[in-house]
Coordinates of C-alpha atoms in Angstrom, one line a residue:
Chain A
M1 CA 24.7 -35.2 15.6
N2 CA 22.4 -37.9 14.3
C3 CA 21.1 -38.3 10.7
E4 CA 17.9 -36.4 11.4
Q5 CA 19.7 -33.5 12.9
A6 CA 22.3 -33.6 10.1
N7 CA 19.4 -33.4 7.6
E8 CA 18.0 -30.2 9.2
V9 CA 21.4 -28.6 9.3
L10 CA 22.1 -29.6 5.7
M11 CA 18.9 -27.7 4.6
L12 CA 20.0 -24.6 6.5
D13 CA 23.6 -24.9 5.1
L14 CA 22.3 -25.2 1.5
Y15 CA 21.1 -21.6 1.9
G16 CA 23.8 -20.3 4.1
E17 CA 21.7 -20.2 7.2
A18 CA 23.5 -22.7 9.4
T19 CA 25.8 -21.5 12.2
A20 CA 29.6 -22.1 11.9
A21 CA 29.4 -24.5 14.8
D22 CA 26.6 -26.5 13.1
V23 CA 28.5 -26.7 9.8
V24 CA 31.5 -28.1 11.6
E25 CA 29.3 -30.8 13.2
L26 CA 27.6 -31.5 9.9
K27 CA 30.9 -32.0 8.1
A28 CA 32.0 -34.4 10.9
H29 CA 28.7 -36.4 10.5
L30 CA 29.0 -36.5 6.7
A31 CA 32.5 -37.8 6.9
G32 CA 31.3 -40.8 8.8
C33 CA 27.8 -41.4 7.2
A34 CA 27.7 -42.5 3.5
T35 CA 23.9 -42.2 3.3
C36 CA 23.8 -38.6 4.5
R37 CA 26.8 -37.7 2.4
R38 CA 24.9 -38.9 -0.7
I39 CA 21.8 -36.9 0.3
A40 CA 24.0 -33.9 0.7
E41 CA 25.6 -34.3 -2.7
T42 CA 22.5 -35.0 -4.7
S43 CA 20.6 -32.2 -3.0
R44 CA 23.2 -29.7 -4.0
A45 CA 23.1 -31.1 -7.6
A46 CA 19.3 -31.0 -7.7
L47 CA 19.4 -27.3 -6.7
V48 CA 22.0 -26.6 -9.3
E49 CA 19.8 -28.1 -12.0
F50 CA 16.7 -26.2 -10.7
R51 CA 18.6 -22.9 -10.7
R52 CA 20.0 -23.5 -14.1
E53 CA 16.6 -23.1 -15.5
A54 CA 15.5 -19.6 -16.4
T55 CA 12.6 -18.1 -14.5
P56 CA 9.5 -17.3 -16.6
R57 CA 8.5 -13.7 -16.7
P58 CA 5.0 -12.2 -16.6
S59 CA 3.6 -10.9 -19.8
R60 CA 4.2 -7.3 -20.7
K61 CA 0.4 -6.8 -20.6
T62 CA 0.2 -7.9 -17.0
V63 CA 3.1 -5.8 -15.9
E64 CA 1.6 -2.7 -17.6
A65 CA -1.7 -3.4 -15.9
V66 CA 0.0 -3.4 -12.6
L67 CA 1.8 -0.2 -13.3
V68 CA -1.4 1.6 -14.4
A69 CA -3.2 0.4 -11.2
A70 CA -0.3 1.5 -9.1
Q71 CA -0.2 5.1 -10.3
P72 CA -0.3 7.2 -7.2
R73 CA -3.4 9.4 -6.8
P74 CA -2.2 13.0 -6.4
R75 CA -3.0 14.5 -3.0
L76 CA -4.4 18.0 -2.6
A77 CA -1.0 19.4 -1.7
G78 CA 0.5 17.7 -4.8
I79 CA -2.1 19.3 -7.0
F80 CA -1.2 22.8 -5.7
A81 CA 2.5 22.1 -6.1
Q82 CA 1.9 21.3 -9.7
L83 CA 0.2 24.6 -10.5
H84 CA 2.0 27.0 -12.8
P85 CA 3.0 30.3 -11.1
A86 CA 0.7 32.2 -13.5
L87 CA -2.2 30.2 -12.3
W88 CA -1.3 31.1 -8.7
Q89 CA -1.4 34.9 -9.7
A90 CA -4.8 34.4 -11.4
A91 CA -6.1 32.6 -8.3
A92 CA -4.9 35.5 -6.1
V93 CA -6.6 38.1 -8.3
V94 CA -9.9 36.1 -8.2
A95 CA -9.6 35.8 -4.4
V96 CA -9.1 39.6 -3.9
A97 CA -12.0 40.4 -6.2
L98 CA -14.2 38.0 -4.2
I99 CA -13.2 39.6 -0.9
V100 CA -13.8 43.2 -2.3
S101 CA -17.2 42.3 -3.7
V102 CA -18.4 40.6 -0.5
A103 CA -17.1 43.6 1.6
V104 CA -19.0 46.1 -0.6
R105 CA -22.1 44.1 -0.6
F106 CA -22.4 44.0 3.2
W107 CA -20.9 47.4 4.2
P108 CA -23.4 49.8 5.9
Q109 CA -24.8 52.1 3.2
S110 CA -26.2 55.6 3.2
P111 CA -29.1 56.5 0.8
I112 CA -26.6 58.2 -1.6
Q113 CA -24.5 54.9 -1.8
L114 CA -27.7 53.0 -2.1
A115 CA -28.8 55.3 -4.9
A116 CA -25.7 54.4 -6.9
E117 CA -26.7 50.8 -6.8
T118 CA -30.5 51.3 -7.2
S119 CA -30.2 53.8 -10.1
L120 CA -32.0 56.6 -8.2
T121 CA -31.4 60.2 -9.6
A122 CA -29.3 62.6 -7.5
T123 CA -32.4 64.6 -6.6
Q124 CA -34.3 61.5 -5.5
A125 CA -31.4 60.5 -3.4
A126 CA -31.1 64.0 -1.9
A127 CA -34.9 64.0 -1.1
T128 CA -34.6 60.6 0.5
E129 CA -31.7 61.8 2.5
T130 CA -33.7 64.9 3.6
S131 CA -36.7 62.9 4.5
W132 CA -34.5 60.5 6.5
D133 CA -33.1 63.5 8.4
A134 CA -36.6 65.0 9.0
N135 CA -37.9 61.7 10.3
S136 CA -34.9 61.5 12.7
A137 CA -35.7 65.1 14.0
A138 CA -39.4 64.3 14.5
L139 CA -38.5 61.2 16.4
S140 CA -36.1 63.3 18.6
D141 CA -39.0 65.8 19.4
R142 CA -41.3 62.9 20.4
I143 CA -38.7 61.6 22.8
R144 CA -38.2 65.0 24.4
L145 CA -42.0 65.4 24.8
A146 CA -42.3 62.0 26.4
Q147 CA -39.5 62.9 28.8
A148 CA -41.4 66.1 29.7
D149 CA -44.6 64.1 30.3
V150 CA -42.7 61.9 32.6
S151 CA -41.4 65.0 34.4
I152 CA -44.9 66.4 34.8
G153 CA -46.3 63.1 35.9
S154 CA -43.7 62.9 38.7
S155 CA -44.5 66.5 39.7
L156 CA -48.3 65.7 40.0
D157 CA -47.5 62.6 42.0
S158 CA -45.5 64.7 44.5
R159 CA -48.3 67.3 44.8
I160 CA -51.0 64.6 45.3
S161 CA -48.8 63.1 48.0
G162 CA -48.5 66.5 49.6
L163 CA -52.3 67.0 49.6
R164 CA -52.8 63.6 51.1
D165 CA -50.5 64.5 53.9
A166 CA -52.3 67.8 54.5
L167 CA -55.6 66.0 54.5
S168 CA -54.3 63.6 57.1
D169 CA -53.1 66.5 59.2
L170 CA -56.5 68.2 58.9
R171 CA -58.3 65.0 60.0
A172 CA -56.0 64.6 62.9
G173 CA -56.6 68.2 63.9
S174 CA -60.4 68.1 63.3
G175 CA -61.0 67.5 66.9
S176 CA -59.6 70.9 67.7
F177 CA -62.2 72.6 65.4
Chain B
M1 CA 15.8 -10.6 -3.0
P2 CA 17.7 -9.2 -0.2
D3 CA 17.1 -5.7 1.0
Q4 CA 20.1 -3.4 0.7
P5 CA 20.8 -0.6 3.0
L6 CA 20.4 2.9 1.5
S7 CA 23.7 4.6 1.2
P8 CA 23.5 8.0 -0.4
A9 CA 27.3 8.4 -0.5
S10 CA 27.7 5.4 -2.8
N11 CA 26.2 3.9 -5.9
V12 CA 24.3 1.3 -3.9
E13 CA 20.8 1.0 -5.1
P14 CA 18.1 2.1 -2.7
S15 CA 16.6 -0.6 -0.5
D16 CA 13.1 -2.0 -1.1
D17 CA 11.9 -0.1 2.0
A18 CA 13.3 3.2 0.7
L19 CA 11.7 2.6 -2.7
F20 CA 8.4 1.7 -1.2
E21 CA 8.5 4.8 1.1
R22 CA 9.1 6.9 -2.0
Y23 CA 6.2 5.3 -3.7
R24 CA 3.9 6.0 -0.7
N25 CA 4.9 9.6 -1.1
G26 CA 3.7 9.6 -4.7
D27 CA 6.8 8.5 -6.7
A28 CA 5.5 6.2 -9.4
A29 CA 9.1 5.5 -10.7
A30 CA 10.0 4.0 -7.4
F31 CA 7.2 1.5 -7.7
E32 CA 8.3 0.6 -11.2
T33 CA 11.8 -0.1 -9.9
L34 CA 10.4 -2.2 -7.1
L35 CA 8.3 -4.2 -9.6
A36 CA 11.2 -4.7 -11.9
R37 CA 13.3 -6.0 -9.0
H38 CA 10.8 -8.6 -7.8
Q39 CA 8.7 -9.5 -10.9
S40 CA 10.8 -12.4 -12.0
A41 CA 11.1 -14.1 -8.6
L42 CA 7.5 -13.5 -7.8
F43 CA 6.2 -14.8 -11.1
G44 CA 8.5 -17.8 -10.9
F45 CA 7.1 -18.6 -7.5
L46 CA 3.5 -18.1 -8.7
I47 CA 3.7 -20.0 -12.0
R48 CA 5.4 -23.0 -10.3
M49 CA 2.9 -22.9 -7.4
A50 CA -0.1 -22.6 -9.7
G51 CA 1.2 -24.7 -12.6
D52 CA -0.9 -22.5 -14.9
R53 CA 0.4 -19.5 -16.7
A54 CA -2.9 -17.6 -16.9
L55 CA -3.7 -18.2 -13.3
A56 CA -0.1 -17.1 -12.4
E57 CA -0.6 -13.9 -14.3
D58 CA -3.9 -13.2 -12.4
L59 CA -2.2 -13.9 -9.1
F60 CA 0.7 -11.8 -10.0
Q61 CA -1.5 -8.9 -10.8
E62 CA -3.7 -9.4 -7.7
T63 CA -0.6 -9.6 -5.4
W64 CA 0.7 -6.2 -6.6
L65 CA -2.8 -4.7 -6.4
R66 CA -2.9 -5.8 -2.7
V67 CA 0.5 -4.2 -2.2
V68 CA -0.9 -0.9 -3.6
R69 CA -4.1 -1.1 -1.7
E70 CA -2.4 -2.0 1.6
A71 CA 0.6 0.4 1.1
R72 CA -0.4 2.5 4.1
R73 CA -0.5 -0.5 6.4
Y74 CA 3.0 -1.6 5.5
R75 CA 5.5 -1.3 8.4
A76 CA 9.1 -0.6 7.5
E77 CA 10.5 -3.0 10.1
Q78 CA 8.8 -5.8 8.1
K79 CA 11.0 -6.9 5.2
F80 CA 9.3 -5.9 1.9
S81 CA 10.1 -9.2 0.1
R82 CA 8.6 -11.2 3.0
W83 CA 5.5 -9.1 2.9
L84 CA 5.2 -9.4 -0.8
F85 CA 5.6 -13.2 -0.8
T86 CA 3.3 -13.6 2.2
I87 CA 0.5 -11.9 0.2
A88 CA 1.4 -14.0 -2.9
N89 CA 1.5 -17.2 -1.0
R90 CA -1.8 -16.6 0.7
L91 CA -3.5 -15.7 -2.6
A92 CA -2.1 -18.7 -4.4
I93 CA -3.0 -21.2 -1.7
D94 CA -6.6 -19.7 -1.4
E95 CA -7.0 -19.9 -5.2
L96 CA -5.7 -23.4 -5.5
R97 CA -7.8 -24.6 -2.7
R98 CA -10.8 -23.0 -4.3
R99 CA -10.1 -24.6 -7.7
K100 CA -9.0 -27.9 -6.3
R101 CA -6.7 -28.4 -9.3
W102 CA -3.0 -28.6 -10.1
R103 CA -1.7 -28.3 -13.5
T104 CA 1.8 -28.3 -15.0
V105 CA 3.2 -25.5 -17.1
S106 CA 3.4 -26.6 -20.7
V107 CA 6.9 -26.1 -22.1
D108 CA 5.3 -25.7 -25.5
D109 CA 3.4 -22.7 -24.2
E110 CA 4.4 -20.0 -26.7
E111 CA 3.6 -17.2 -24.3
A112 CA 5.9 -18.6 -21.7
A113 CA 8.6 -16.0 -22.1
V114 CA 11.8 -17.2 -20.5
E115 CA 15.0 -15.4 -20.0
L116 CA 17.5 -16.7 -22.6
P117 CA 21.2 -15.9 -23.0
A118 CA 21.7 -12.8 -25.1
N119 CA 23.4 -14.7 -28.0
G120 CA 20.7 -17.4 -28.1
P121 CA 21.1 -21.1 -27.5
S122 CA 21.8 -23.6 -30.3
A123 CA 19.1 -26.1 -31.2
A124 CA 20.7 -28.9 -29.3
V125 CA 21.2 -26.9 -26.2
E126 CA 17.7 -25.5 -26.5
T127 CA 16.2 -29.0 -26.8
E128 CA 18.2 -30.2 -23.7
R129 CA 17.1 -27.1 -21.8
R130 CA 13.5 -27.8 -22.6
Q131 CA 13.8 -31.4 -21.5
T132 CA 15.4 -30.3 -18.2
L133 CA 12.7 -27.7 -17.7
S134 CA 10.0 -30.2 -18.5
R135 CA 11.4 -32.6 -15.9
I136 CA 11.7 -30.0 -13.2
E137 CA 8.2 -28.8 -13.9
A138 CA 6.9 -32.4 -13.8
A139 CA 8.7 -32.9 -10.5
L140 CA 7.1 -29.8 -9.1
A141 CA 3.7 -30.8 -10.4
T142 CA 3.8 -34.1 -8.6
M143 CA 5.2 -32.7 -5.4
Q144 CA 3.0 -32.4 -2.4
P145 CA 1.7 -28.8 -2.2
S146 CA 3.0 -28.1 1.3
L147 CA 6.5 -29.3 0.2
R148 CA 6.3 -27.3 -3.0
Q149 CA 5.2 -24.2 -1.1
V150 CA 8.3 -24.4 1.2
F151 CA 10.7 -25.2 -1.6
L152 CA 9.5 -22.4 -3.9
L153 CA 9.3 -19.8 -1.1
R154 CA 12.9 -20.5 -0.2
E155 CA 14.1 -20.6 -3.7
H156 CA 12.2 -17.6 -5.1
S157 CA 11.5 -15.2 -2.2
G158 CA 14.9 -15.2 -0.5
V159 CA 13.3 -15.2 2.9
S160 CA 14.9 -17.4 5.6
F161 CA 13.5 -20.7 6.8
K162 CA 12.6 -19.0 10.1
E163 CA 10.5 -16.4 8.2
I164 CA 8.9 -19.2 6.1
A165 CA 7.9 -20.9 9.3
A166 CA 6.2 -17.7 10.5
M167 CA 4.6 -17.2 7.1
T168 CA 3.2 -20.7 6.9
D169 CA 2.4 -21.0 10.6
A170 CA 4.5 -24.1 10.9
P171 CA 7.4 -25.0 13.3
L172 CA 10.9 -24.5 11.9
G173 CA 11.6 -28.3 12.2
T174 CA 8.5 -29.0 10.0
V175 CA 9.6 -26.4 7.5
L176 CA 13.1 -28.0 7.3
W177 CA 11.6 -31.5 7.0
R178 CA 9.4 -30.3 4.1
M179 CA 12.3 -28.7 2.4
S180 CA 14.3 -32.0 2.7
A181 CA 11.3 -34.0 1.4
A182 CA 10.9 -31.6 -1.5
L183 CA 14.6 -32.0 -2.5
K184 CA 14.3 -35.7 -2.2
H185 CA 11.4 -35.7 -4.6
L186 CA 13.2 -33.4 -7.0
R187 CA 16.3 -35.7 -6.8
K188 CA 14.3 -38.8 -7.5
E189 CA 12.6 -37.2 -10.6
L190 CA 15.9 -36.0 -12.0
E191 CA 17.7 -39.2 -11.2
A192 CA 14.9 -41.2 -12.9
D193 CA 15.5 -39.2 -16.0
G194 CA 19.2 -39.8 -15.9
M195 CA 19.9 -36.1 -15.4
M196 CA 21.8 -36.6 -12.2
E197 CA 24.3 -39.2 -11.5

């Protein structure tokens, strides 16, 4: 080990980073080299002096500013976890009320149900219901008539077709007249 | 500031990584513990790098704010103290390069709160202590920045020379040479003052 190598190992040894084998070699070198031995001794002494001095601390104001800035922002799950049980119950009641109101609003309604919401009288509601039924019956009649018309039409078509056939037969047989 | 393994069965304090993980999960007290554990070493490094208490306070604050902002990017396999001092070192170097100035810490600075023995030193001891401190600060102030950087990182951060080599993008041999040169400078200053025989 030369002086340059000894110097490197000395630095590592000052902080406990040198291997056992390197330390053995360093000691052997220092035993025979007065210059390196003095460097080793004064280096250790300088570190002792340096470490004897207390380390300054940051001001309280600075530390507090860091702590304020480092406050974790609560995540959504964290917010829910912090809710009081009573708040959970209240939230559940509100949620059920919302669901019911939405369901009632969009459920299919009869005129009587509608009357309850539109402030119609019972008589008006009954009349509207009757009128609704009457309209439905009239519409059914029209459908039946239309179906009958279709039936008659198809009957006429078959008759015309029969006459056309008969006429063809007559023309074919006209020579025999 | 060596990391300690987390051992729930004993009274061993939680490691830096365990504390930081707890902080990332919303535990503010874990961050406070982490800050208390590293504040002295980090501030010591910054004030001696900057040579200016006000600047050191700013850098200290900015370092921790970076830690908070980049918390999600921290990887557990990386040693926390190394990560912390890498951030601090980068900020300090950038700021000092920007300012192009190096100042010493005044020992008369009333705000310079230093840890003192609980029973308090006598006047003579206090005077001697201040003289030693003054000499060391003067030695650091006149030290080449790259030497001071290595010396302070090794003294304050507790990270190995190998890690410092990685942090400063320098070969291990160069880092060891800088450390040796820094100590030589410190020795010379202290010997000139008759503080070392």
